[in-house]
Short mmCIF file of C-alpha atoms and ligand atoms in Angstrom, two decimals:
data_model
loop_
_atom_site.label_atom_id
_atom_site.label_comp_id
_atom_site.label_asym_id
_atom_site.label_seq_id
_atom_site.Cartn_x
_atom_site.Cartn_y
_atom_site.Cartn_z
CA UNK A 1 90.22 236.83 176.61
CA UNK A 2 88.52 240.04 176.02
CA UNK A 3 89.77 243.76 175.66
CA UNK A 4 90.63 243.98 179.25
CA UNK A 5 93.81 245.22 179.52
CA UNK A 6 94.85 248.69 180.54
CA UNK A 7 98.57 249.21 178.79
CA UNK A 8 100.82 252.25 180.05
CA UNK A 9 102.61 253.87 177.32
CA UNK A 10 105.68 256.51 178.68
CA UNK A 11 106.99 258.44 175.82
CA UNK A 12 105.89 262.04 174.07
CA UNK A 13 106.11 261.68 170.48
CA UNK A 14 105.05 260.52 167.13
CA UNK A 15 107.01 256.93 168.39
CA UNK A 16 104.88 256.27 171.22
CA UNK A 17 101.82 257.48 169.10
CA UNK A 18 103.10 254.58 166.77
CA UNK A 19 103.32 252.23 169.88
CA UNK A 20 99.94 252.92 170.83
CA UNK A 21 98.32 252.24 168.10
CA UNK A 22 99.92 248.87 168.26
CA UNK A 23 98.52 248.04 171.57
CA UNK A 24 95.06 249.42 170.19
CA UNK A 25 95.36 246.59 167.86
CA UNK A 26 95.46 244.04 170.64
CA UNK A 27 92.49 242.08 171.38
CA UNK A 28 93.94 242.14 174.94
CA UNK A 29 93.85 245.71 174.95
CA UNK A 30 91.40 247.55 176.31
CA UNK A 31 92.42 251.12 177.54
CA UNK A 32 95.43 253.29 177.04
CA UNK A 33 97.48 255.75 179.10
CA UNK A 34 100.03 257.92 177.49
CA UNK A 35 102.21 260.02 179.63
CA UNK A 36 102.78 262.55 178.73
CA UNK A 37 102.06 261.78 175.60
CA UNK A 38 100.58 264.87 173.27
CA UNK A 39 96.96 266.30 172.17
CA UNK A 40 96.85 264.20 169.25
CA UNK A 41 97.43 261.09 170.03
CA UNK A 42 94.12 261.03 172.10
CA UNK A 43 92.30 262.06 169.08
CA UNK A 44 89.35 260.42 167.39
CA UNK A 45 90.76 256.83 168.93
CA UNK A 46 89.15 253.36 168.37
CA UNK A 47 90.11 252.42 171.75
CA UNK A 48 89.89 254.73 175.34
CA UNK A 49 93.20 256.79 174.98
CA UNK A 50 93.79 258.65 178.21
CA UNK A 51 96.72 261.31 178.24
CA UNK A 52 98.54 262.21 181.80
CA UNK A 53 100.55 265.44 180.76
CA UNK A 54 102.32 265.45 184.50
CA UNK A 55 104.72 262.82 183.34
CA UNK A 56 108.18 264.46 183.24
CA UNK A 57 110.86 262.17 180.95
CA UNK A 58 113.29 262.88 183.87
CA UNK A 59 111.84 262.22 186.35
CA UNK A 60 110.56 258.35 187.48
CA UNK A 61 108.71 259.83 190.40
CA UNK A 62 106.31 261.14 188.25
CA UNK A 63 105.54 258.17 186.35
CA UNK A 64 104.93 256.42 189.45
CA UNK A 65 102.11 258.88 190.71
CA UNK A 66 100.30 258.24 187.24
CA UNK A 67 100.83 254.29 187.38
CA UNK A 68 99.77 254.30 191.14
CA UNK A 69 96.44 256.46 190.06
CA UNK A 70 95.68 254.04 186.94
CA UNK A 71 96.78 250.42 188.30
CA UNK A 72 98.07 249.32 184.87
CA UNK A 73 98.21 245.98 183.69
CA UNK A 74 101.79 247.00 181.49
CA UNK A 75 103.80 250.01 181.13
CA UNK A 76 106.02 249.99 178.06
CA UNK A 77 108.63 252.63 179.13
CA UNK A 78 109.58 253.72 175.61
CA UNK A 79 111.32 257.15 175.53
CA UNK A 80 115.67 256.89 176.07
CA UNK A 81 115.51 259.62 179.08
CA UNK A 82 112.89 258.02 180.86
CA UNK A 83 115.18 254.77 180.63
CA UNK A 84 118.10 256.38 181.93
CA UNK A 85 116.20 258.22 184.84
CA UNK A 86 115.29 254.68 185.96
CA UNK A 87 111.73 255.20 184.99
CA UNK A 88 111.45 251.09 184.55
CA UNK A 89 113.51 250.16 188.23
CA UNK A 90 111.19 252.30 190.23
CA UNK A 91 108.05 250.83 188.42
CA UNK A 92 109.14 247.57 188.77
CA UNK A 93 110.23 248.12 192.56
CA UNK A 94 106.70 248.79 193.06
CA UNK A 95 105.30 245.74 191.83
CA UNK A 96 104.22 247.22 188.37
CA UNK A 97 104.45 244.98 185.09
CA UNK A 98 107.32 246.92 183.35
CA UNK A 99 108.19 246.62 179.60
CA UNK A 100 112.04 248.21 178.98
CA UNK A 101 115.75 248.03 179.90
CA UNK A 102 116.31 248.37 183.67
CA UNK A 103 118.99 251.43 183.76
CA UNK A 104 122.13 249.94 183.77
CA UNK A 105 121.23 247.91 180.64
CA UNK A 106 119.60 250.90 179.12
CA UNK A 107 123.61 252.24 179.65
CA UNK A 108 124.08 250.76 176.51
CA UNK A 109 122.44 253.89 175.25
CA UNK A 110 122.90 256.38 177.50
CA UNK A 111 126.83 256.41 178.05
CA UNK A 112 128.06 255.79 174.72
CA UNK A 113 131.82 255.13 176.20
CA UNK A 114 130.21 252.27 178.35
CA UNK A 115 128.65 250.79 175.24
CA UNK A 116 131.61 251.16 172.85
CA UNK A 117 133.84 249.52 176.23
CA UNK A 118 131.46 246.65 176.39
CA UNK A 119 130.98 245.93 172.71
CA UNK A 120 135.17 245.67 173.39
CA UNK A 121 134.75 243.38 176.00
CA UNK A 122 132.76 240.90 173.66
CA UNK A 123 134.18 241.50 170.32
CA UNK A 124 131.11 243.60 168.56
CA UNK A 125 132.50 244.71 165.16
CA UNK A 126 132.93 248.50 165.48
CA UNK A 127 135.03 251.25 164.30
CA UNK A 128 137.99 252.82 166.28
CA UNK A 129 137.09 254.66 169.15
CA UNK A 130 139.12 256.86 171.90
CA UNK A 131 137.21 258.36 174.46
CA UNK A 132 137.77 261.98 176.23
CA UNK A 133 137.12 264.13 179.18
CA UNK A 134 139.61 266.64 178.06
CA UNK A 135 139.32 268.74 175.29
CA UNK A 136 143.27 269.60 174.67
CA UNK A 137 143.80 265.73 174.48
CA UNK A 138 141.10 265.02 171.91
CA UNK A 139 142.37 267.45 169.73
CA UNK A 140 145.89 266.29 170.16
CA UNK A 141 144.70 262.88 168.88
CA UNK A 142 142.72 264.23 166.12
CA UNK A 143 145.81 266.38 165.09
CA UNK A 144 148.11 262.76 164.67
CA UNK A 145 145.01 261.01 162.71
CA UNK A 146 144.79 264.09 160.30
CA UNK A 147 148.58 264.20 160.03
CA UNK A 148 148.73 260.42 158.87
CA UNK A 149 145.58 260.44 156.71
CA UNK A 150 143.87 263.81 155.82
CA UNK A 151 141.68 262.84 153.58
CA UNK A 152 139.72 261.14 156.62
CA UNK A 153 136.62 261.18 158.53
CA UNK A 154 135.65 260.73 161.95
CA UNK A 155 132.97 261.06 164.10
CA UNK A 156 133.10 262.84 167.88
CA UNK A 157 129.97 262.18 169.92
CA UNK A 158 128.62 263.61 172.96
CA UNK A 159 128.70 259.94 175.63
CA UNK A 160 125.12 260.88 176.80
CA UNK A 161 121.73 261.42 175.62
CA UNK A 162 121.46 264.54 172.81
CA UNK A 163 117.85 263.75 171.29
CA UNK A 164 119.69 262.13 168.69
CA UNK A 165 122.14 265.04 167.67
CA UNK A 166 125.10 264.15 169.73
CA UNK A 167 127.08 262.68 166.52
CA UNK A 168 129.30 265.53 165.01
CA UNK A 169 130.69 264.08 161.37
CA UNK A 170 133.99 266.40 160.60
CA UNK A 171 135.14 265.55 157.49
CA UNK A 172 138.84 267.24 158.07
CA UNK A 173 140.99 268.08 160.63
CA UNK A 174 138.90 272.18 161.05
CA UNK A 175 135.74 270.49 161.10
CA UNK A 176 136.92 268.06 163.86
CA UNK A 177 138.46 270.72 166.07
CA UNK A 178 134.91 272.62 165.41
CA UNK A 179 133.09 269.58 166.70
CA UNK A 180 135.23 268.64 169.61
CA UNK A 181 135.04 272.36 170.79
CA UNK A 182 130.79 271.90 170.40
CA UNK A 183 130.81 269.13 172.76
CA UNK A 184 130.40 271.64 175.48
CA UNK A 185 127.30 272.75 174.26
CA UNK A 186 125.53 269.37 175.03
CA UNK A 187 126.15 270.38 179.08
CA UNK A 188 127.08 266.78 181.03
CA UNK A 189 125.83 264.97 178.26
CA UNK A 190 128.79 266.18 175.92
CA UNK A 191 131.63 266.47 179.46
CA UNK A 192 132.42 262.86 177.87
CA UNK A 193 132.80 262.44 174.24
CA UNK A 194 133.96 259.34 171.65
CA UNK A 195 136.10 260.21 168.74
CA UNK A 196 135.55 257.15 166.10
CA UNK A 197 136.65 256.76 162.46
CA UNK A 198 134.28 257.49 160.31
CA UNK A 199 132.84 254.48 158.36
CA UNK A 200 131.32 255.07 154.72
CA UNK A 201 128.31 253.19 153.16
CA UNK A 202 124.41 253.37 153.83
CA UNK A 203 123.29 253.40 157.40
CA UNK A 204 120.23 251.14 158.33
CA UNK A 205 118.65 250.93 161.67
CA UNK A 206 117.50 247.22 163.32
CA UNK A 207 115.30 245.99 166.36
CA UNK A 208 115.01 243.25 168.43
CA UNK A 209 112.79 242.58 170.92
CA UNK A 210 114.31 240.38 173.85
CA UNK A 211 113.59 238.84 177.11
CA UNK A 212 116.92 239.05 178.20
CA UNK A 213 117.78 234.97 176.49
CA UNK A 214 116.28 235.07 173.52
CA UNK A 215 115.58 237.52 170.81
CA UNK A 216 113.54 238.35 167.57
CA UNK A 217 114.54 240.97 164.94
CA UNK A 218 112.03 243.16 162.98
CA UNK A 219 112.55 244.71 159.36
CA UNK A 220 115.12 247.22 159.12
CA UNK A 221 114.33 250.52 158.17
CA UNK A 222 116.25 253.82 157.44
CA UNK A 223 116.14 256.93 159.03
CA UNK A 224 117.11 260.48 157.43
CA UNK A 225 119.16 262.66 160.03
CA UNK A 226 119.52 265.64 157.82
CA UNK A 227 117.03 268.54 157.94
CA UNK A 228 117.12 269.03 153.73
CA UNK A 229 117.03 267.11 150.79
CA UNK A 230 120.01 264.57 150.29
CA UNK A 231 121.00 264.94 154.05
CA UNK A 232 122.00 268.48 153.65
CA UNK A 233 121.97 270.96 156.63
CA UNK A 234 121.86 270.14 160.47
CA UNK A 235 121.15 266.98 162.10
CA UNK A 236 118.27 266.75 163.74
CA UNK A 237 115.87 264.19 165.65
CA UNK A 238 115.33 262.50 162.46
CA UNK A 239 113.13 263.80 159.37
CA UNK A 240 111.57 260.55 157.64
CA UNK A 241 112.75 256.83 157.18
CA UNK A 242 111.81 254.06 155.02
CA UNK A 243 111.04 249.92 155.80
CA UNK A 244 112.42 247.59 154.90
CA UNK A 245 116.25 249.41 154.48
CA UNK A 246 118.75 248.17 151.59
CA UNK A 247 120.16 245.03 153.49
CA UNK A 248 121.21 242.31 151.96
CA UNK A 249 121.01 238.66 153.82
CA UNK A 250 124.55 238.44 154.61
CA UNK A 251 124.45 241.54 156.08
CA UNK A 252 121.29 241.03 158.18
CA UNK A 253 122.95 237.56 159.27
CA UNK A 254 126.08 239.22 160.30
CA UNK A 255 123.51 241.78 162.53
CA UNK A 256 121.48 239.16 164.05
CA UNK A 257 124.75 237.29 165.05
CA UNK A 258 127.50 239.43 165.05
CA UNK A 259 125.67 242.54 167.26
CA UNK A 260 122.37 241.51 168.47
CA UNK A 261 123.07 238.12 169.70
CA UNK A 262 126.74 239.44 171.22
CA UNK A 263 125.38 242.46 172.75
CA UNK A 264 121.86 239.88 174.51
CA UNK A 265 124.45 237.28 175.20
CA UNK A 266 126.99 239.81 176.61
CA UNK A 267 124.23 241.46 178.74
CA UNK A 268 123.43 238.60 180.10
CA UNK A 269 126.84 236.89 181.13
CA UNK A 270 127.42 240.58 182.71
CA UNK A 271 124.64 239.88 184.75
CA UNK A 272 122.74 242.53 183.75
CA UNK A 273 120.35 241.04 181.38
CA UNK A 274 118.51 243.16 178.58
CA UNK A 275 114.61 243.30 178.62
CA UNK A 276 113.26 245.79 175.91
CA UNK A 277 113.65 246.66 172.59
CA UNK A 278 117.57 246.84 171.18
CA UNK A 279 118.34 248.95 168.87
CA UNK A 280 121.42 248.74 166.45
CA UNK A 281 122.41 251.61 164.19
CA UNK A 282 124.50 249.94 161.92
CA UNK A 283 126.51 250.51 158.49
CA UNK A 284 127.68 248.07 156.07
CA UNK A 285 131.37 248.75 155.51
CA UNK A 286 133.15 246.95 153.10
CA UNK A 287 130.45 244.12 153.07
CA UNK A 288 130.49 244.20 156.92
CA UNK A 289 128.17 245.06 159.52
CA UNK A 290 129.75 247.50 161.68
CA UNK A 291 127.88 249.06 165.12
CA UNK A 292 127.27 252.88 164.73
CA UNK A 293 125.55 252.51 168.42
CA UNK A 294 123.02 250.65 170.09
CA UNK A 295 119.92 252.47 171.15
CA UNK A 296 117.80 251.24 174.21
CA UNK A 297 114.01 251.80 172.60
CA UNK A 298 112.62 252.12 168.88
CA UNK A 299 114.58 254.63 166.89
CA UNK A 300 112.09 257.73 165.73
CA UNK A 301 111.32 258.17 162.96
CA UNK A 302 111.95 254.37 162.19
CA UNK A 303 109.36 252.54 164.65
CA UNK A 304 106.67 254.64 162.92
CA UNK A 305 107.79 253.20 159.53
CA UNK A 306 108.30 249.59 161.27
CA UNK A 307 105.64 249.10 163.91
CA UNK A 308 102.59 248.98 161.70
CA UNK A 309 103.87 245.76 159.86
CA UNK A 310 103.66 243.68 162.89
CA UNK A 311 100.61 241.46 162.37
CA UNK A 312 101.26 239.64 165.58
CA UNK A 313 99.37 241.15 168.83
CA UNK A 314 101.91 243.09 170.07
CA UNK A 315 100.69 243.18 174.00
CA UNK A 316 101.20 239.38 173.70
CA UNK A 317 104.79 240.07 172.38
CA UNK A 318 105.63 242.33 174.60
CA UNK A 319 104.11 240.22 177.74
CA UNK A 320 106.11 237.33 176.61
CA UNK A 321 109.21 239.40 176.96
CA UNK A 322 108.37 240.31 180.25
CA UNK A 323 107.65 236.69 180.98
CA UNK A 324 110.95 235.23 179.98
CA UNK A 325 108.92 233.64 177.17
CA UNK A 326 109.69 235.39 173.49
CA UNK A 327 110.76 232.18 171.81
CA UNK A 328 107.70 230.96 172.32
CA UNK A 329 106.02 233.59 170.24
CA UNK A 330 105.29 233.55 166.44
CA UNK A 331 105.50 236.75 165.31
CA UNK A 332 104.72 237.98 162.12
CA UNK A 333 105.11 240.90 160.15
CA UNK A 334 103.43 242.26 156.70
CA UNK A 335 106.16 242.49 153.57
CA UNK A 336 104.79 246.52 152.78
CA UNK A 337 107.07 249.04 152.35
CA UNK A 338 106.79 251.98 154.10
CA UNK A 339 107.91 255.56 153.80
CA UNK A 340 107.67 257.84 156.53
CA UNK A 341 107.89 261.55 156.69
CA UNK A 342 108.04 264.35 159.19
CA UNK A 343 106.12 266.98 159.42
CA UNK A 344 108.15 269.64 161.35
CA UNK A 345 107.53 273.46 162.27
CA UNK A 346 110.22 275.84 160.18
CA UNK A 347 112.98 276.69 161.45
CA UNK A 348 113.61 273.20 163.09
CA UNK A 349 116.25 271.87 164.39
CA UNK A 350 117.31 275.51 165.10
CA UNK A 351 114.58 278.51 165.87
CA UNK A 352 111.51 277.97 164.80
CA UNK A 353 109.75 280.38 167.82
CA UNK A 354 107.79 281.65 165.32
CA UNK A 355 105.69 278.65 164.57
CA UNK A 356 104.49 277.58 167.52
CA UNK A 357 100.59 278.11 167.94
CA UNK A 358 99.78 278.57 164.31
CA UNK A 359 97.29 276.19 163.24
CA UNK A 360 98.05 273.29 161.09
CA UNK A 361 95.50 272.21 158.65
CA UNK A 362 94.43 269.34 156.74
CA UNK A 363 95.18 266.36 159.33
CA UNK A 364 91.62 265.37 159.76
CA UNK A 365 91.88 264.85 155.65
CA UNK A 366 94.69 262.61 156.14
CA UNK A 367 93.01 260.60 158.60
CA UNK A 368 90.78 259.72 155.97
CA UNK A 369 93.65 258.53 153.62
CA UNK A 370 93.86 254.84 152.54
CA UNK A 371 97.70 253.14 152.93
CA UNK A 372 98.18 256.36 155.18
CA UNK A 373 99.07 256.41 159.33
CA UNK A 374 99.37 259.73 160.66
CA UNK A 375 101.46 259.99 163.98
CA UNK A 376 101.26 263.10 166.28
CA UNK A 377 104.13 265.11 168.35
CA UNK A 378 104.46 268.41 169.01
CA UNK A 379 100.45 268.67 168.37
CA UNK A 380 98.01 270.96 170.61
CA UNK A 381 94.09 270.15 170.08
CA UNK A 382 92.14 272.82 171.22
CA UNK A 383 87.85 272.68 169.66
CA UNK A 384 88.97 269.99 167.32
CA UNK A 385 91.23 272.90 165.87
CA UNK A 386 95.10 271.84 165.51
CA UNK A 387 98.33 273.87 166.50
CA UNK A 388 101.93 273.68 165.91
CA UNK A 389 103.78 273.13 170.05
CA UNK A 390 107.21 271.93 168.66
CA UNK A 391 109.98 271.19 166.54
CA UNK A 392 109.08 267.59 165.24
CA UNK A 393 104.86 268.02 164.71
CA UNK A 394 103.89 264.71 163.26
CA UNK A 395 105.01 261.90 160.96
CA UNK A 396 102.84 260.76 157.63
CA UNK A 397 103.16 257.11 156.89
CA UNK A 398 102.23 256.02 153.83
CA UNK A 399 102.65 251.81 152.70
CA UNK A 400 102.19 249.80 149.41
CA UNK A 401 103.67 246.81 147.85
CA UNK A 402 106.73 248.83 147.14
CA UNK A 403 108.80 252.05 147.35
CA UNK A 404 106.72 253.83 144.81
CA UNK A 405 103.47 253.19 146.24
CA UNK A 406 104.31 253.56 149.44
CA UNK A 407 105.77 257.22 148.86
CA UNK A 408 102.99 258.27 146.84
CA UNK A 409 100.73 257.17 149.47
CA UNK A 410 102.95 259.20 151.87
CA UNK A 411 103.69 262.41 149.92
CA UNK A 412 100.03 262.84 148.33
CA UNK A 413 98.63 263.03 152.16
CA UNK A 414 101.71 265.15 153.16
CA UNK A 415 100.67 267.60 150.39
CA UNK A 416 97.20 267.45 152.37
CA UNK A 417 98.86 269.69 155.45
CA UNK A 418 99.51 273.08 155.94
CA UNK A 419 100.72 275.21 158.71
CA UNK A 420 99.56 279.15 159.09
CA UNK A 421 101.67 281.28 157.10
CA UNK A 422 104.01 278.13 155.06
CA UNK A 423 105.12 277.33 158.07
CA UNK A 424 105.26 273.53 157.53
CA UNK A 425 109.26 271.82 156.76
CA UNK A 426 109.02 268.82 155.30
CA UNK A 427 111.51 266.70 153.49
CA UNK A 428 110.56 265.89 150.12
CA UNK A 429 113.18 263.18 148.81
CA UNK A 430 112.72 260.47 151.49
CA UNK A 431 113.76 257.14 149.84
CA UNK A 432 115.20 258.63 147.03
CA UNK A 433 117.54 255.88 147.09
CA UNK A 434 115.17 253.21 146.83
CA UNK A 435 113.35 254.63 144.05
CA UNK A 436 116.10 254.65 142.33
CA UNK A 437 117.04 251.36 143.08
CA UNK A 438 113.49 249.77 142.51
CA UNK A 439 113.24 251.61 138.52
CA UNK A 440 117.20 249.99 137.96
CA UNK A 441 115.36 246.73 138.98
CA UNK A 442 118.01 246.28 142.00
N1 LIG B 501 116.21 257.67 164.70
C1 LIG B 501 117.20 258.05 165.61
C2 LIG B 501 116.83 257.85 167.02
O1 LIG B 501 115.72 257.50 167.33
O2 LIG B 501 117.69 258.02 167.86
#
């Protein structure tokens, strides 16, 4: 078949920049749509990109006036508050060939005491969990835990969407009250909140792709939450990872059975089957994999740092998901490691005001990098000149046989870019741990 398909993309950042080159790959593939998508991502493309900046990530309706306009062959709904506006029911209500979790199984991201009641319901290895509407009760329970134990940790967490910095580690019984008291600040995503021990090991992120019966898991990868070097500072959206993550094979056996077959298999028997991409941030604790949470869509920074190694067209994939037919589907991936990094404006996650529309340079030179991908988000183009319009700007990828070469590739382009006036954050110690790993021969 020849490059005929036109492939829908909804999602704004340096992920669905990631997912779009993916479908550029496909021989299937002929034109793309990004909505809303940013400058960048339409820049200097093999393949027709086309961006629709109208698309609002809250609101379906709009995605349905771009789809109706375009007649797309696939939209991949990839962005978490797309999913939980029911950006992939409406599409699909309209006869459109929809790649995602419907909204009630994207739930499993977007009300985290949902997901931690259903991974009850069918015995998903977790940590301890109480959830809260009331903030006099939640630090009445944190006030017994501390009492019994405290040297302890625990996690509170806003129950919906946060762009990723709804998790509040307090590391004693101040810090807790702090974070229970910051809930509010998260508006109706933070009115409900989870209180969970606090697990300790290294974090790792996986993905499967599903069809609501079967499933097949990619490489894991790592992400790096922190704004500065060895996670110091505020969370944020996420600041680099590295593929493939420190996981050993009992470990990723315990993931593929323990919490991504459970969670399919539980989906399904609920009658509310799971069609999209699952994705489990996990921990190993104590030589076990416990669930941190399940995600509904590729994790950012991760899928920029996993995504490239498929080798396997990924329209095809993703079609066969749609189809009901995944385990028919080979898919192969490349064994590169790869390190991303984020570019971000200073200031990030807090106020970085000052940044936006100074020009970034250098990008075109890291276009022409070898072993180097170079994702766009907070990007404006404007005659072929580029300017900071965000937090989170872009992500450099850089992949080789292993963790050295793959974060030389990475940090030599990073040293490329430049924003007006040093304005340019990035982190410079992403997989620290698996250098240090790969020179002890581990
Ligand atoms: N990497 C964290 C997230 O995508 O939520």
């Amino acid at each position: 078949m020849g490059e005929s398909l036109t492939v829908m993309i909804v999602g704004a950042g340096a992920r669905e920049h990631t997912i779009s080159a993916a479908y550029e790959k496909s021989k299937r593939v002929g034109k793309i749509i990004v909505a809303p998508g940013n400058d960048f991502i339409a820049f200097k493309r093999k393949k027709e990109v086309v961006l629709e900046k109208s698309g609002n990530l809250k609101d379906a309706n709009s995605f349905l006036e771009i789809a109706k306009k375009h007649r797309p062959d696939l939209i991949d709904v990839a962005q978490d508050d797309a999913l939980a506006a029911g950006t992939v029911d409406l599409l699909q209500s309209h006869g459109f060939n929809v790649f995602g979790p419907k909204k009630s199984a994207a739930r499993i991201e977007w009300d985290k005491k949902w997901s931690r009641e259903f991974m009850q319901r069918h015995e998903i290895p977790m940590p301890e969990f109480q959830s809260f509407n009331s903030e006099s009760e939640a630090m009445q329970y944190v006030n017994g835990l501390y009492s019994k134990n405290p040297a302890r940790q625990v996690y509170v967490k806003a129950a919906g969407l946060c762009a990723g910095k709804g998790a509040l580690k307090s590391e004693n019984l101040e810090e807790a009250m702090q974070n229970i008291k910051q809930m509010k600040e998260f508006g109706s995503s933070g009115e409900t909140f989870v209180i969970e021990d606090g697990l300790v090991g290294e974090e790792f992120s996986y993905y499967a792709l599903s069809d609501g019966n079967s499933f097949h898991c990619f490489s894991s990868a790592q992400d790096n939450k922190r704004v500065f070097n060895f996670d110091e500072g505020d969370q944020t959206g996420g600041m680099g990872a590295v593929s493939p993550a420190k996981v050993t094979q009992e470990i990723a056996g315990q993931i593929e059975t323990e919490q991504i077959a459970k969670a399919i298999e539980g989906m399904k028997k609920e009658g509310n089957p799971y069609v999209g991409v699952l994705y489990l941030g996990g921990i190993a604790d104590n030589g076990k994999s416990m669930n941190i949470e399940y995600n509904a869509r590729w994790g950012d920074p991760e899928c920029q740092a996993v995504l490239p190694s498929v080798e396997t067209d990924y329209a095809e994939i993703v079609l066969s998901c749609i189809e009901g037919n995944l385990a028919n589907v080979k898919i192969k991936q490349d064994d590169k490691v790869r390190v991303c990094v984020v570019g971000a404006s200073k200031g990030y996650p807090n106020d970085y005001s000052k940044v936006k529309g100074k020009q970034i340079f250098g990008l075109e030179d890291v276009l022409k990098c070898r072993d180097v991908h170079l994702f766009s988000a907070g990007i404006e183009v404007k005659d072929e000149k580029f300017f900071a319009k965000g937090g989170r700007l872009f992500s450099v990828v850089g992949e080789g046989e292993n963790i050295v070469k793959a974060r030389q590739a990475a940090y030599s382009a990073m040293a490329l870019i430049n924003i007006e006036g040093n304005n340019l954050h990035y982190r410079t110690d992403i997989g620290w741990r698996d250098v240090e790993r790969h020179l002890k021969g581990k």
